[in-house]
mmCIF file of C-alpha atoms in Angstrom:
data_model
loop_
_atom_site.group_PDB
_atom_site.id
_atom_site.type_symbol
_atom_site.label_atom_id
_atom_site.label_comp_id
_atom_site.label_asym_id
_atom_site.label_seq_id
_atom_site.Cartn_x
_atom_site.Cartn_y
_atom_site.Cartn_z
ATOM 1 C CA UNK F 1 63.271 105.033 2.741
ATOM 2 C CA UNK F 2 63.484 102.234 5.299
ATOM 3 C CA UNK F 3 67.290 102.042 4.912
ATOM 4 C CA UNK F 4 67.569 105.819 5.142
ATOM 5 C CA UNK F 5 65.611 105.795 8.389
ATOM 6 C CA UNK F 6 67.933 103.150 9.853
ATOM 7 C CA UNK F 7 70.970 105.220 8.904
ATOM 8 C CA UNK F 8 69.352 108.254 10.480
ATOM 9 C CA UNK F 9 68.638 106.386 13.728
ATOM 10 C CA UNK F 10 72.150 104.890 13.773
ATOM 11 C CA UNK F 11 73.740 108.250 13.069
ATOM 12 C CA UNK F 12 71.646 109.898 15.768
ATOM 13 C CA UNK F 13 72.616 107.257 18.322
ATOM 14 C CA UNK F 14 76.305 107.559 17.400
ATOM 15 C CA UNK F 15 76.066 111.345 17.683
ATOM 16 C CA UNK F 16 74.425 111.024 21.123
ATOM 17 C CA UNK F 17 77.177 108.690 22.322
ATOM 18 C CA UNK F 18 79.850 111.035 20.960
ATOM 19 C CA UNK F 19 78.231 114.022 22.685
ATOM 20 C CA UNK F 20 78.027 112.124 26.015
ATOM 21 C CA UNK F 21 81.665 110.995 25.775
ATOM 22 C CA UNK F 22 82.752 114.493 24.807
ATOM 23 C CA UNK F 23 80.818 116.063 27.666
ATOM 24 C CA UNK F 24 82.186 113.568 30.138
ATOM 25 C CA UNK F 25 85.751 114.231 28.896
ATOM 26 C CA UNK F 26 85.211 117.977 29.147
ATOM 27 C CA UNK F 27 83.944 117.629 32.744
ATOM 28 C CA UNK F 28 86.950 115.554 33.733
ATOM 29 C CA UNK F 29 89.392 118.012 32.175
ATOM 30 C CA UNK F 30 87.579 120.821 33.991
ATOM 31 C CA UNK F 31 87.788 118.932 37.297
ATOM 32 C CA UNK F 32 91.525 118.415 36.781
ATOM 33 C CA UNK F 33 91.959 122.117 36.037
ATOM 34 C CA UNK F 34 90.076 123.025 39.222
ATOM 35 C CA UNK F 35 92.320 120.825 41.352
ATOM 36 C CA UNK F 36 95.543 122.063 39.783
ATOM 37 C CA UNK F 37 94.857 125.780 39.726
ATOM 38 C CA UNK F 38 97.698 127.843 41.250
ATOM 39 C CA UNK F 39 97.109 129.486 44.632
ATOM 40 C CA UNK F 40 99.032 132.613 45.530
ATOM 41 C CA UNK F 41 99.446 132.597 49.306
ATOM 42 C CA UNK F 42 101.468 134.168 52.066
ATOM 43 C CA UNK F 43 103.493 133.014 55.018
ATOM 44 C CA UNK F 44 102.592 134.389 58.461
ATOM 45 C CA UNK F 45 105.372 136.909 57.915
ATOM 46 C CA UNK F 46 103.766 138.096 54.662
ATOM 47 C CA UNK F 47 106.077 136.471 52.098
ATOM 48 C CA UNK F 48 104.333 135.493 48.865
ATOM 49 C CA UNK F 49 104.602 132.118 47.225
ATOM 50 C CA UNK F 50 102.496 130.053 44.852
ATOM 51 C CA UNK F 51 101.256 126.529 45.568
ATOM 52 C CA UNK F 52 99.705 124.224 43.019
ATOM 53 C CA UNK F 53 98.303 120.799 43.866
ATOM 54 C CA UNK F 54 99.198 118.472 40.992
ATOM 55 C CA UNK F 55 97.827 115.131 42.030
ATOM 56 C CA UNK F 56 96.635 113.127 45.001
ATOM 57 C CA UNK F 57 97.518 109.497 45.613
ATOM 58 C CA UNK F 58 95.782 107.350 48.184
ATOM 59 C CA UNK F 59 97.156 104.021 49.362
ATOM 60 C CA UNK F 60 96.281 101.390 51.921
ATOM 61 C CA UNK F 61 98.671 100.631 54.775
ATOM 62 C CA UNK F 62 98.451 98.095 57.617
ATOM 63 C CA UNK F 63 96.436 100.353 59.930
ATOM 64 C CA UNK F 64 94.938 103.028 57.717
ATOM 65 C CA UNK F 65 95.639 105.034 54.604
ATOM 66 C CA UNK F 66 98.543 106.985 53.246
ATOM 67 C CA UNK F 67 97.716 110.141 51.337
ATOM 68 C CA UNK F 68 100.422 111.592 49.089
ATOM 69 C CA UNK F 69 99.765 115.068 47.734
ATOM 70 C CA UNK F 70 102.067 116.082 44.880
ATOM 71 C CA UNK F 71 102.535 119.848 44.779
ATOM 72 C CA UNK F 72 104.444 122.463 42.849
ATOM 73 C CA UNK F 73 105.853 125.548 44.576
ATOM 74 C CA UNK F 74 106.894 128.780 42.959
ATOM 75 C CA UNK F 75 108.886 131.507 44.646
ATOM 76 C CA UNK F 76 108.452 134.928 43.009
ATOM 77 C CA UNK F 77 110.852 136.552 45.475
ATOM 78 C CA UNK F 78 114.519 137.289 44.757
ATOM 79 C CA UNK F 79 115.514 135.504 47.978
ATOM 80 C CA UNK F 80 115.229 131.943 49.263
ATOM 81 C CA UNK F 81 112.023 131.084 51.092
ATOM 82 C CA UNK F 82 111.906 128.338 53.708
ATOM 83 C CA UNK F 83 108.530 126.821 54.476
ATOM 84 C CA UNK F 84 107.898 124.557 57.435
ATOM 85 C CA UNK F 85 106.482 121.319 56.118
ATOM 86 C CA UNK F 86 104.328 120.832 59.217
ATOM 87 C CA UNK F 87 102.522 124.071 58.339
ATOM 88 C CA UNK F 88 100.751 122.208 55.522
ATOM 89 C CA UNK F 89 98.048 120.593 57.582
ATOM 90 C CA UNK F 90 95.335 118.316 56.222
ATOM 91 C CA UNK F 91 91.843 118.893 57.586
ATOM 92 C CA UNK F 92 88.969 116.431 57.340
ATOM 93 C CA UNK F 93 85.210 116.970 57.510
ATOM 94 C CA UNK F 94 85.259 117.026 61.332
ATOM 95 C CA UNK F 95 88.118 119.550 61.278
ATOM 96 C CA UNK F 96 90.479 116.893 62.642
ATOM 97 C CA UNK F 97 93.948 117.849 61.507
ATOM 98 C CA UNK F 98 96.785 115.669 60.253
ATOM 99 C CA UNK F 99 100.426 116.708 60.157
ATOM 100 C CA UNK F 100 102.572 115.741 57.180
ATOM 101 C CA UNK F 101 105.443 113.350 57.679
ATOM 102 C CA UNK F 102 108.678 115.205 58.470
ATOM 103 C CA UNK F 103 110.945 112.228 58.896
ATOM 104 C CA UNK F 104 112.794 109.790 56.667
ATOM 105 C CA UNK F 105 112.336 110.899 53.067
ATOM 106 C CA UNK F 106 110.655 114.147 54.081
ATOM 107 C CA UNK F 107 112.724 117.086 55.315
ATOM 108 C CA UNK F 108 111.231 119.412 57.910
ATOM 109 C CA UNK F 109 111.780 122.458 55.670
ATOM 110 C CA UNK F 110 110.768 123.023 52.063
ATOM 111 C CA UNK F 111 113.345 125.274 50.419
ATOM 112 C CA UNK F 112 112.182 127.469 47.561
ATOM 113 C CA UNK F 113 115.120 128.907 45.565
ATOM 114 C CA UNK F 114 115.103 132.636 44.679
ATOM 115 C CA UNK F 115 112.746 133.232 41.720
ATOM 116 C CA UNK F 116 112.626 129.475 41.360
ATOM 117 C CA UNK F 117 110.311 126.539 41.257
ATOM 118 C CA UNK F 118 110.159 123.295 43.211
ATOM 119 C CA UNK F 119 108.505 120.684 41.040
ATOM 120 C CA UNK F 120 106.740 117.687 42.497
ATOM 121 C CA UNK F 121 107.206 118.202 46.218
ATOM 122 C CA UNK F 122 105.198 115.532 47.979
ATOM 123 C CA UNK F 123 103.353 116.031 51.253
ATOM 124 C CA UNK F 124 102.619 112.710 52.959
ATOM 125 C CA UNK F 125 99.872 112.098 55.477
ATOM 126 C CA UNK F 126 98.957 108.966 57.401
ATOM 127 C CA UNK F 127 95.184 109.153 57.852
ATOM 128 C CA UNK F 128 92.670 106.817 59.481
ATOM 129 C CA UNK F 129 89.840 105.304 57.465
ATOM 130 C CA UNK F 130 87.291 107.625 59.077
ATOM 131 C CA UNK F 131 88.966 110.690 57.576
ATOM 132 C CA UNK F 132 87.993 109.652 54.055
ATOM 133 C CA UNK F 133 84.222 109.712 54.532
ATOM 134 C CA UNK F 134 83.902 113.389 53.643
ATOM 135 C CA UNK F 135 85.633 116.418 52.206
ATOM 136 C CA UNK F 136 89.299 117.070 52.890
ATOM 137 C CA UNK F 137 91.297 120.230 52.474
ATOM 138 C CA UNK F 138 94.938 121.142 52.625
ATOM 139 C CA UNK F 139 96.013 124.291 54.424
ATOM 140 C CA UNK F 140 98.529 125.895 52.061
ATOM 141 C CA UNK F 141 99.149 129.217 53.755
ATOM 142 C CA UNK F 142 97.831 131.849 56.062
ATOM 143 C CA UNK F 143 93.999 131.585 55.985
ATOM 144 C CA UNK F 144 94.114 129.662 52.698
ATOM 145 C CA UNK F 145 93.102 126.078 52.007
ATOM 146 C CA UNK F 146 92.754 123.925 48.889
ATOM 147 C CA UNK F 147 89.938 121.405 48.583
ATOM 148 C CA UNK F 148 91.583 118.030 47.959
ATOM 149 C CA UNK F 149 88.566 115.756 48.102
ATOM 150 C CA UNK F 150 84.845 116.392 47.782
ATOM 151 C CA UNK F 151 82.050 115.214 50.111
ATOM 152 C CA UNK F 152 81.605 111.814 48.501
ATOM 153 C CA UNK F 153 82.911 109.033 50.784
ATOM 154 C CA UNK F 154 85.890 107.094 49.482
ATOM 155 C CA UNK F 155 84.460 103.604 49.146
ATOM 156 C CA UNK F 156 86.917 101.929 46.790
ATOM 157 C CA UNK F 157 88.323 98.739 48.302
ATOM 158 C CA UNK F 158 92.120 98.873 48.243
ATOM 159 C CA UNK F 159 94.454 96.082 49.251
ATOM 160 C CA UNK F 160 97.460 96.729 51.448
ATOM 161 C CA UNK F 161 100.171 98.299 49.324
ATOM 162 C CA UNK F 162 97.728 99.334 46.609
ATOM 163 C CA UNK F 163 97.776 102.999 45.558
ATOM 164 C CA UNK F 164 95.560 104.992 43.206
ATOM 165 C CA UNK F 165 96.314 108.481 41.946
ATOM 166 C CA UNK F 166 93.768 111.091 40.900
ATOM 167 C CA UNK F 167 93.791 114.475 39.236
ATOM 168 C CA UNK F 168 90.361 115.421 40.504
ATOM 169 C CA UNK F 169 88.475 115.947 43.751
ATOM 170 C CA UNK F 170 85.980 113.155 43.255
ATOM 171 C CA UNK F 171 87.586 109.877 44.307
ATOM 172 C CA UNK M 1 80.251 92.763 -6.717
ATOM 173 C CA UNK M 2 84.095 92.509 -6.913
ATOM 174 C CA UNK M 3 84.302 96.114 -8.003
ATOM 175 C CA UNK M 4 82.342 97.156 -4.944
ATOM 176 C CA UNK M 5 84.532 95.063 -2.626
ATOM 177 C CA UNK M 6 87.661 96.520 -4.203
ATOM 178 C CA UNK M 7 86.237 99.987 -3.725
ATOM 179 C CA UNK M 8 85.541 99.268 -0.020
ATOM 180 C CA UNK M 9 88.989 97.736 0.496
ATOM 181 C CA UNK M 10 90.783 100.698 -1.127
ATOM 182 C CA UNK M 11 88.610 103.133 0.830
ATOM 183 C CA UNK M 12 89.414 101.326 4.097
ATOM 184 C CA UNK M 13 93.171 101.487 3.378
ATOM 185 C CA UNK M 14 92.955 105.199 2.543
ATOM 186 C CA UNK M 15 90.987 105.925 5.734
ATOM 187 C CA UNK M 16 93.460 103.884 7.841
ATOM 188 C CA UNK M 17 96.454 105.713 6.327
ATOM 189 C CA UNK M 18 94.797 109.090 6.837
ATOM 190 C CA UNK M 19 93.997 108.208 10.479
ATOM 191 C CA UNK M 20 97.574 107.069 11.092
ATOM 192 C CA UNK M 21 98.936 110.245 9.504
ATOM 193 C CA UNK M 22 96.654 112.416 11.642
ATOM 194 C CA UNK M 23 97.575 110.457 14.786
ATOM 195 C CA UNK M 24 101.302 110.930 14.249
ATOM 196 C CA UNK M 25 100.751 114.571 13.293
ATOM 197 C CA UNK M 26 98.887 115.457 16.500
ATOM 198 C CA UNK M 27 100.427 112.928 18.933
ATOM 199 C CA UNK M 28 104.126 112.982 18.024
ATOM 200 C CA UNK M 29 106.532 110.716 19.862
ATOM 201 C CA UNK M 30 107.916 113.153 22.403
ATOM 202 C CA UNK M 31 110.686 110.791 23.428
ATOM 203 C CA UNK M 32 112.254 111.200 20.013
ATOM 204 C CA UNK M 33 112.961 114.879 20.636
ATOM 205 C CA UNK M 34 114.576 114.428 24.059
ATOM 206 C CA UNK M 35 118.331 114.922 23.967
ATOM 207 C CA UNK M 36 120.185 113.650 26.974
ATOM 208 C CA UNK M 37 123.697 114.739 27.819
ATOM 209 C CA UNK M 38 125.605 111.709 29.009
ATOM 210 C CA UNK M 39 128.999 113.228 29.711
ATOM 211 C CA UNK M 40 127.932 115.821 32.289
ATOM 212 C CA UNK M 41 130.193 115.950 35.324
ATOM 213 C CA UNK M 42 128.856 114.989 38.751
ATOM 214 C CA UNK M 43 127.783 118.070 40.650
ATOM 215 C CA UNK M 44 128.146 118.265 44.381
ATOM 216 C CA UNK M 45 124.948 119.986 45.457
ATOM 217 C CA UNK M 46 125.116 119.963 49.215
ATOM 218 C CA UNK M 47 127.484 119.081 52.005
ATOM 219 C CA UNK M 48 125.861 118.535 55.342
ATOM 220 C CA UNK M 49 127.476 117.628 58.616
ATOM 221 C CA UNK M 50 125.787 114.642 60.204
ATOM 222 C CA UNK M 51 125.872 113.655 63.839
ATOM 223 C CA UNK M 52 123.470 110.778 63.532
ATOM 224 C CA UNK M 53 123.521 107.766 65.762
ATOM 225 C CA UNK M 54 121.847 105.096 63.663
ATOM 226 C CA UNK M 55 120.860 102.289 65.994
ATOM 227 C CA UNK M 56 118.438 100.049 64.133
ATOM 228 C CA UNK M 57 117.955 98.810 60.604
ATOM 229 C CA UNK M 58 114.783 97.234 59.238
ATOM 230 C CA UNK M 59 114.768 95.418 55.909
ATOM 231 C CA UNK M 60 111.237 95.343 54.556
ATOM 232 C CA UNK M 61 109.821 93.643 51.512
ATOM 233 C CA UNK M 62 106.571 94.968 50.141
ATOM 234 C CA UNK M 63 104.441 94.635 47.053
ATOM 235 C CA UNK M 64 103.184 98.022 45.904
ATOM 236 C CA UNK M 65 100.757 98.653 43.090
ATOM 237 C CA UNK M 66 100.088 102.128 41.711
ATOM 238 C CA UNK M 67 97.227 102.896 39.372
ATOM 239 C CA UNK M 68 97.271 106.307 37.714
ATOM 240 C CA UNK M 69 93.948 107.549 36.437
ATOM 241 C CA UNK M 70 94.430 109.552 33.259
ATOM 242 C CA UNK M 71 92.637 112.719 32.247
ATOM 243 C CA UNK M 72 90.100 112.483 30.728
ATOM 244 C CA UNK M 73 89.892 108.688 30.351
ATOM 245 C CA UNK M 74 91.863 105.537 30.912
ATOM 246 C CA UNK M 75 94.412 104.403 33.426
ATOM 247 C CA UNK M 76 97.874 102.947 33.689
ATOM 248 C CA UNK M 77 99.178 100.723 36.450
ATOM 249 C CA UNK M 78 102.439 99.293 37.666
ATOM 250 C CA UNK M 79 103.119 96.593 40.222
ATOM 251 C CA UNK M 80 106.445 96.652 42.046
ATOM 252 C CA UNK M 81 108.041 94.163 44.375
ATOM 253 C CA UNK M 82 110.144 96.363 46.595
ATOM 254 C CA UNK M 83 112.958 95.550 48.982
ATOM 255 C CA UNK M 84 113.742 98.543 51.174
ATOM 256 C CA UNK M 85 115.891 99.424 54.152
ATOM 257 C CA UNK M 86 114.817 101.749 56.939
ATOM 258 C CA UNK M 87 117.367 103.144 59.382
ATOM 259 C CA UNK M 88 116.264 104.580 62.710
ATOM 260 C CA UNK M 89 118.194 106.423 65.378
ATOM 261 C CA UNK M 90 118.698 109.728 67.138
ATOM 262 C CA UNK M 91 120.225 112.936 65.868
ATOM 263 C CA UNK M 92 122.983 113.841 68.306
ATOM 264 C CA UNK M 93 123.485 117.235 66.651
ATOM 265 C CA UNK M 94 120.629 118.605 68.704
ATOM 266 C CA UNK M 95 122.105 117.460 72.039
ATOM 267 C CA UNK M 96 123.669 120.419 73.809
ATOM 268 C CA UNK M 97 125.463 120.901 77.104
ATOM 269 C CA UNK M 98 122.152 121.869 78.716
ATOM 270 C CA UNK M 99 120.839 118.396 77.912
ATOM 271 C CA UNK M 100 123.480 116.653 80.023
ATOM 272 C CA UNK M 101 123.565 116.983 83.798
ATOM 273 C CA UNK M 102 125.882 115.347 86.334
ATOM 274 C CA UNK M 103 124.724 115.073 89.947
ATOM 275 C CA UNK M 104 126.924 115.128 93.033
ATOM 276 C CA UNK M 105 126.966 111.313 93.194
ATOM 277 C CA UNK M 106 128.294 111.136 89.584
ATOM 278 C CA UNK M 107 124.939 110.134 88.167
ATOM 279 C CA UNK M 108 124.622 111.336 84.578
ATOM 280 C CA UNK M 109 121.262 112.302 83.097
ATOM 281 C CA UNK M 110 121.065 112.778 79.352
ATOM 282 C CA UNK M 111 118.118 114.329 77.576
ATOM 283 C CA UNK M 112 117.957 112.583 74.217
ATOM 284 C CA UNK M 113 116.086 113.996 71.220
ATOM 285 C CA UNK M 114 113.138 111.878 70.061
ATOM 286 C CA UNK M 115 114.118 108.985 67.808
ATOM 287 C CA UNK M 116 113.398 109.341 64.137
ATOM 288 C CA UNK M 117 113.711 107.576 60.840
ATOM 289 C CA UNK M 118 117.077 108.640 59.512
ATOM 290 C CA UNK M 119 117.056 107.136 56.036
ATOM 291 C CA UNK M 120 114.786 105.067 53.869
ATOM 292 C CA UNK M 121 116.066 103.628 50.629
ATOM 293 C CA UNK M 122 115.114 101.030 48.083
ATOM 294 C CA UNK M 123 117.565 98.239 47.301
ATOM 295 C CA UNK M 124 117.506 98.395 43.514
ATOM 296 C CA UNK M 125 119.048 94.968 43.006
ATOM 297 C CA UNK M 126 116.158 93.239 44.765
ATOM 298 C CA UNK M 127 113.368 95.457 43.445
ATOM 299 C CA UNK M 128 111.429 94.320 40.403
ATOM 300 C CA UNK M 129 108.652 95.609 38.202
ATOM 301 C CA UNK M 130 106.178 92.762 38.341
ATOM 302 C CA UNK M 131 103.540 94.022 35.963
ATOM 303 C CA UNK M 132 102.740 97.095 33.928
ATOM 304 C CA UNK M 133 99.639 97.768 31.880
ATOM 305 C CA UNK M 134 97.252 100.421 30.632
ATOM 306 C CA UNK M 135 93.660 100.417 29.490
ATOM 307 C CA UNK M 136 93.430 98.831 26.030
ATOM 308 C CA UNK M 137 90.693 101.171 24.838
ATOM 309 C CA UNK M 138 92.809 104.307 25.228
ATOM 310 C CA UNK M 139 95.574 103.632 22.684
ATOM 311 C CA UNK M 140 96.263 107.356 22.350
ATOM 312 C CA UNK M 141 97.467 107.502 25.976
ATOM 313 C CA UNK M 142 101.203 106.866 26.109
ATOM 314 C CA UNK M 143 103.042 105.061 28.890
ATOM 315 C CA UNK M 144 104.066 107.512 31.596
ATOM 316 C CA UNK M 145 107.855 107.277 31.969
ATOM 317 C CA UNK M 146 107.562 108.636 35.531
ATOM 318 C CA UNK M 147 105.046 106.084 36.746
ATOM 319 C CA UNK M 148 107.641 103.637 38.038
ATOM 320 C CA UNK M 149 109.390 106.458 39.886
ATOM 321 C CA UNK M 150 106.062 107.521 41.400
ATOM 322 C CA UNK M 151 105.447 103.944 42.479
ATOM 323 C CA UNK M 152 108.889 103.843 44.085
ATOM 324 C CA UNK M 153 108.169 107.022 46.028
ATOM 325 C CA UNK M 154 104.831 105.608 47.165
ATOM 326 C CA UNK M 155 106.615 102.400 48.155
ATOM 327 C CA UNK M 156 109.179 104.355 50.181
ATOM 328 C CA UNK M 157 106.412 106.095 52.094
ATOM 329 C CA UNK M 158 104.510 102.837 52.602
ATOM 330 C CA UNK M 159 107.662 101.137 53.880
ATOM 331 C CA UNK M 160 108.330 104.027 56.231
ATOM 332 C CA UNK M 161 104.814 103.824 57.655
ATOM 333 C CA UNK M 162 105.129 100.037 57.962
ATOM 334 C CA UNK M 163 108.413 100.396 59.864
ATOM 335 C CA UNK M 164 106.814 102.853 62.278
ATOM 336 C CA UNK M 165 103.899 100.488 62.812
ATOM 337 C CA UNK M 166 106.392 97.702 63.533
ATOM 338 C CA UNK M 167 107.984 99.820 66.280
ATOM 339 C CA UNK M 168 111.199 101.047 64.694
ATOM 340 C CA UNK M 169 111.185 104.238 66.759
ATOM 341 C CA UNK M 170 110.981 102.513 70.155
ATOM 342 C CA UNK M 171 113.697 100.074 69.032
ATOM 343 C CA UNK M 172 115.861 102.994 67.928
ATOM 344 C CA UNK M 173 115.385 104.700 71.287
ATOM 345 C CA UNK M 174 116.257 101.588 73.309
ATOM 346 C CA UNK M 175 119.292 100.801 71.175
ATOM 347 C CA UNK M 176 120.539 104.388 71.385
ATOM 348 C CA UNK M 177 120.323 104.294 75.156
ATOM 349 C CA UNK M 178 122.126 100.939 75.281
ATOM 350 C CA UNK M 179 124.874 102.196 72.953
ATOM 351 C CA UNK M 180 125.430 105.433 74.888
ATOM 352 C CA UNK M 181 125.334 103.603 78.220
ATOM 353 C CA UNK M 182 127.922 101.105 76.934
ATOM 354 C CA UNK M 183 130.158 103.882 75.635
ATOM 355 C CA UNK M 184 130.001 105.804 78.932
ATOM 356 C CA UNK M 185 130.729 102.673 80.963
ATOM 357 C CA UNK M 186 134.042 102.296 79.095
ATOM 358 C CA UNK M 187 135.098 105.681 80.483
ATOM 359 C CA UNK M 188 133.981 104.761 83.997
ATOM 360 C CA UNK M 189 130.495 106.274 84.134
ATOM 361 C CA UNK M 190 128.185 103.506 85.284
ATOM 362 C CA UNK M 191 125.130 105.384 86.511
ATOM 363 C CA UNK M 192 123.287 106.865 83.544
ATOM 364 C CA UNK M 193 119.647 107.695 82.979
ATOM 365 C CA UNK M 194 117.898 109.127 79.956
ATOM 366 C CA UNK M 195 115.140 111.645 79.600
ATOM 367 C CA UNK M 196 112.968 111.778 76.553
ATOM 368 C CA UNK M 197 109.581 113.413 76.119
ATOM 369 C CA UNK M 198 109.129 113.893 79.859
ATOM 370 C CA UNK M 199 109.901 110.268 80.782
ATOM 371 C CA UNK M 200 113.012 108.982 82.491
ATOM 372 C CA UNK M 201 114.583 105.612 81.533
#
């Protein structure tokens, strides 16, 4: 009876741990799905395209942070669509805006082939430390934004040259 | 006693084999199914005319670490020692006849486009993977074959930002003006000034 009770307690504890781990895993998968859901948007001229945020990567530079947002674009139109990279503006909690880099590795135009897909197009932003204290969103089209980061301040200490990538909004 | 131990040992082996079989059934080695064509011809994708005046080159060494957080649990990280080259200059393709004016006293004023980073590239020979690891308690998570490439892209961006913070753009501007001034002096034009972003040099 005593041994049976111990087994019961042990089994109950193991089941509790399994449920907690399972729930936590389910929440994380759900968070990832929320971040990566496709967004059908329009250009100012009314052309449709689909943007999907795949992942965000934050890294420390000499004077601030570098935010790399990996995206996937889909063009449902039978013609080529050209999107201005500087139209994808990052907004912080104070509605300060940051333009993506359009020099060096980043071309000024993002070309979407007819009925095609552009996998893993990265939008790069140099942001000051103060921008990471609250929510951040990426403007992906006319009157449409995607929440990139939630309200929780980013308080992880990163060294210069250290990057961390996330597939969720909670950093 | 021995019978019981034998029973436990045999049971443990059976459970281990069953677990291994289930693991390989549900997490197959994807790499094994990838077929790569190695004799494909090179394809010319784009031809672009360049009128770039590259005037400065920075060689930057940087250590970049990238940690990828997996969904739902675990992480994988890579540490790269990167040697990269950043080239800065001005794009002369955007200079038109309206950007060049000659006054009555033969003074030439040229409106130059703003300097920019022309190219950033990693020198593969001097770039090394220093360390690579993943969380030990997530053995079901495979190594991401793209992680090193992601780290290289992050390194390129970090190097580009570092070059800008070191003043590559102002160097590029000054060197472009010096180069153009030198070229014009060989054809007898000594008095030259430059306009850029509302300022005259």
